[in-house]
mmCIF file of C-alpha atoms and ligand atoms in Angstrom:
data_model
loop_
_atom_site.group_PDB
_atom_site.id
_atom_site.type_symbol
_atom_site.label_atom_id
_atom_site.label_comp_id
_atom_site.label_asym_id
_atom_site.label_seq_id
_atom_site.Cartn_x
_atom_site.Cartn_y
_atom_site.Cartn_z
ATOM 1 C CA MET A 236 -18.347 112.597 13.264
ATOM 2 C CA THR A 237 -19.905 109.064 13.220
ATOM 3 C CA THR A 238 -22.498 108.156 10.838
ATOM 4 C CA ASP A 239 -24.171 105.176 9.224
ATOM 5 C CA PRO A 240 -25.359 105.781 5.731
ATOM 6 C CA SER A 241 -28.149 103.008 6.131
ATOM 7 C CA CYS A 242 -29.400 104.732 9.406
ATOM 8 C CA LEU A 243 -32.900 106.407 9.471
ATOM 9 C CA PHE A 244 -31.829 108.935 12.315
ATOM 10 C CA CYS A 245 -28.431 109.733 10.680
ATOM 11 C CA LYS A 246 -30.416 110.666 7.610
ATOM 12 C CA ILE A 247 -32.694 112.858 9.604
ATOM 13 C CA VAL A 248 -29.774 114.529 11.396
ATOM 14 C CA ALA A 249 -28.197 115.019 7.929
ATOM 15 C CA GLY A 250 -31.391 116.730 6.520
ATOM 16 C CA GLU A 251 -31.616 113.908 3.985
ATOM 17 C CA LEU A 252 -35.070 112.919 5.445
ATOM 18 C CA PRO A 253 -37.724 115.304 6.500
ATOM 19 C CA SER A 254 -38.563 115.891 10.294
ATOM 20 C CA THR A 255 -40.139 118.549 12.454
ATOM 21 C CA LEU A 256 -37.104 119.917 14.292
ATOM 22 C CA VAL A 257 -38.133 121.208 17.872
ATOM 23 C CA HIS A 258 -34.494 121.775 19.294
ATOM 24 C CA GLU A 259 -30.874 121.227 18.211
ATOM 25 C CA ASP A 260 -27.292 121.994 19.694
ATOM 26 C CA GLU A 261 -23.764 121.140 18.901
ATOM 27 C CA ARG A 262 -24.240 117.581 19.742
ATOM 28 C CA THR A 263 -27.941 116.751 19.749
ATOM 29 C CA VAL A 264 -31.039 117.065 17.462
ATOM 30 C CA ALA A 265 -34.681 116.823 18.598
ATOM 31 C CA PHE A 266 -37.576 116.222 16.300
ATOM 32 C CA ARG A 267 -41.286 115.319 16.547
ATOM 33 C CA ASP A 268 -41.979 111.441 16.477
ATOM 34 C CA LEU A 269 -43.982 110.433 13.355
ATOM 35 C CA HIS A 270 -46.442 108.193 15.396
ATOM 36 C CA PRO A 271 -46.828 110.223 18.739
ATOM 37 C CA ALA A 272 -47.731 108.285 21.738
ATOM 38 C CA ALA A 273 -48.741 111.574 23.636
ATOM 39 C CA PRO A 274 -49.752 115.140 22.796
ATOM 40 C CA THR A 275 -46.090 115.935 22.808
ATOM 41 C CA HIS A 276 -43.791 113.312 21.613
ATOM 42 C CA VAL A 277 -40.391 114.414 20.838
ATOM 43 C CA LEU A 278 -37.160 112.282 19.997
ATOM 44 C CA VAL A 279 -33.864 113.476 21.111
ATOM 45 C CA VAL A 280 -30.964 112.085 19.200
ATOM 46 C CA PRO A 281 -27.165 112.529 19.083
ATOM 47 C CA ARG A 282 -25.828 113.812 15.871
ATOM 48 C CA ASP A 283 -23.147 110.868 16.114
ATOM 49 C CA HIS A 284 -24.300 107.422 15.304
ATOM 50 C CA HIS A 285 -24.464 105.069 18.382
ATOM 51 C CA ALA A 286 -26.544 102.125 18.248
ATOM 52 C CA ASP A 287 -28.135 102.205 21.688
ATOM 53 C CA LEU A 288 -27.759 103.441 25.106
ATOM 54 C CA ALA A 289 -24.932 100.875 26.074
ATOM 55 C CA ALA A 290 -22.957 101.793 22.963
ATOM 56 C CA VAL A 291 -23.057 105.645 23.737
ATOM 57 C CA SER A 292 -22.418 105.120 27.430
ATOM 58 C CA ALA A 293 -19.242 103.057 26.496
ATOM 59 C CA ALA A 294 -17.998 105.291 23.655
ATOM 60 C CA ASP A 295 -18.906 108.732 25.047
ATOM 61 C CA PRO A 296 -20.563 109.031 28.472
ATOM 62 C CA GLY A 297 -20.572 112.886 28.309
ATOM 63 C CA LEU A 298 -22.845 112.598 25.246
ATOM 64 C CA VAL A 299 -25.454 110.691 27.789
ATOM 65 C CA ALA A 300 -25.410 113.678 29.882
ATOM 66 C CA ASP A 301 -25.851 115.948 26.742
ATOM 67 C CA LEU A 302 -28.787 113.910 25.480
ATOM 68 C CA VAL A 303 -30.425 114.187 28.984
ATOM 69 C CA ALA A 304 -29.985 117.876 29.210
ATOM 70 C CA ALA A 305 -31.442 118.366 25.806
ATOM 71 C CA ALA A 306 -34.537 116.338 26.713
ATOM 72 C CA VAL A 307 -34.876 118.755 29.618
ATOM 73 C CA GLU A 308 -34.685 121.722 27.487
ATOM 74 C CA VAL A 309 -37.215 120.164 25.062
ATOM 75 C CA ALA A 310 -39.503 119.835 27.952
ATOM 76 C CA ARG A 311 -39.125 123.189 28.964
ATOM 77 C CA LYS A 312 -39.510 124.528 25.316
ATOM 78 C CA GLU A 313 -42.701 122.519 24.904
ATOM 79 C CA GLY A 314 -44.107 123.870 28.019
ATOM 80 C CA LEU A 315 -44.460 120.528 29.801
ATOM 81 C CA ASP A 316 -44.601 122.337 33.167
ATOM 82 C CA GLY A 317 -46.707 119.566 34.811
ATOM 83 C CA GLY A 318 -43.805 117.028 34.145
ATOM 84 C CA HIS A 319 -42.953 114.567 31.469
ATOM 85 C CA ARG A 320 -41.731 111.090 30.880
ATOM 86 C CA LEU A 321 -38.284 110.122 29.381
ATOM 87 C CA VAL A 322 -38.177 106.716 27.777
ATOM 88 C CA VAL A 323 -35.147 104.911 26.159
ATOM 89 C CA ASN A 324 -36.012 101.626 24.661
ATOM 90 C CA THR A 325 -32.863 99.539 24.442
ATOM 91 C CA GLY A 326 -32.261 96.478 22.383
ATOM 92 C CA ALA A 327 -34.881 94.504 20.704
ATOM 93 C CA ASP A 328 -36.325 93.016 23.910
ATOM 94 C CA GLY A 329 -36.624 96.668 25.218
ATOM 95 C CA GLY A 330 -38.839 97.483 22.314
ATOM 96 C CA GLN A 331 -36.103 99.472 20.323
ATOM 97 C CA THR A 332 -36.904 99.570 16.772
ATOM 98 C CA VAL A 333 -34.443 102.130 15.342
ATOM 99 C CA PHE A 334 -30.826 101.327 16.124
ATOM 100 C CA HIS A 335 -29.469 105.131 16.630
ATOM 101 C CA VAL A 336 -30.054 105.746 20.398
ATOM 102 C CA HIS A 337 -32.837 108.160 21.366
ATOM 103 C CA LEU A 338 -34.781 109.609 24.008
ATOM 104 C CA HIS A 339 -38.495 109.877 23.848
ATOM 105 C CA VAL A 340 -39.731 113.015 25.615
ATOM 106 C CA LEU A 341 -43.410 112.372 26.330
ATOM 107 C CA GLY A 342 -46.192 114.701 28.059
ATOM 108 C CA GLY A 343 -48.814 117.266 27.813
ATOM 109 C CA GLY A 344 -51.596 114.819 28.261
ATOM 110 C CA PRO A 345 -52.345 110.953 28.351
ATOM 111 C CA ILE A 346 -49.458 108.589 27.267
ATOM 112 C CA THR A 347 -51.010 105.913 25.246
ATOM 113 C CA GLY A 348 -48.932 102.738 26.126
ATOM 114 C CA LEU A 349 -45.159 102.715 26.140
ATOM 115 C CA ALA A 350 -43.442 104.230 23.272
ATOM 116 C CA GLY A 351 -41.776 102.028 20.947
HETATM 117 P P1 AMP B 667 -38.033 103.016 19.406
HETATM 118 O O1 AMP B 667 -39.127 101.914 19.221
HETATM 119 O O2 AMP B 667 -37.711 103.359 20.825
HETATM 120 O O3 AMP B 667 -36.731 102.508 18.656
HETATM 121 O O4 AMP B 667 -38.556 104.380 18.754
HETATM 122 C C1 AMP B 667 -38.481 104.674 17.390
HETATM 123 C C2 AMP B 667 -39.465 105.861 17.062
HETATM 124 O O5 AMP B 667 -39.129 106.428 15.921
HETATM 125 C C3 AMP B 667 -40.974 105.320 17.018
HETATM 126 O O6 AMP B 667 -41.697 106.076 18.124
HETATM 127 C C4 AMP B 667 -41.513 105.818 15.732
HETATM 128 O O7 AMP B 667 -42.696 106.225 15.693
HETATM 129 C C5 AMP B 667 -40.308 107.031 15.399
HETATM 130 N N1 AMP B 667 -40.051 107.106 13.951
HETATM 131 C C6 AMP B 667 -39.905 106.199 13.004
HETATM 132 N N2 AMP B 667 -39.517 106.789 11.851
HETATM 133 C C7 AMP B 667 -39.622 108.109 12.096
HETATM 134 C C8 AMP B 667 -39.328 109.243 11.372
HETATM 135 N N3 AMP B 667 -39.051 109.267 10.011
HETATM 136 N N4 AMP B 667 -39.644 110.463 11.837
HETATM 137 C C9 AMP B 667 -39.892 110.594 13.053
HETATM 138 N N5 AMP B 667 -39.925 109.511 13.849
HETATM 139 C C10 AMP B 667 -39.911 108.341 13.594
HETATM 140 ZN ZN1 ZN B 668 -27.558 106.609 13.129
#
């Protein structure tokens, strides 16, 4: 288990900070975004700390597949039958502000700008 004690999302995964959980499995956790950009806005994160998509792809490519599968399951559970958008902001120029890789699952109505 890789964690960073100063990381916001590691603290959420550990239950040290509050969140509204939507889904969890062995390797991933999904919780509602604090500042939703759509009626449904859920973040899917790995339990292990990886800074961004490049880092997780290099270290554990199977985990990338697990994150995508969890996002699809979140969309199903949230009833996003009409479709949804997955966003992964990567790096500062990509709009990433929390450096623990996460997938934004957006849907259920208008998406107000890009997440991030
Ligand atoms: P990004 O800009 O792609 O790094 O996305 C970070 C996301 O984390 C933003 O959409 C924030 O609204 C969200 N966020 C920040 N702090 C929290 C928190 N404590 N609980 C849930 N979501 C958060
Ligand atoms: Zn972390």
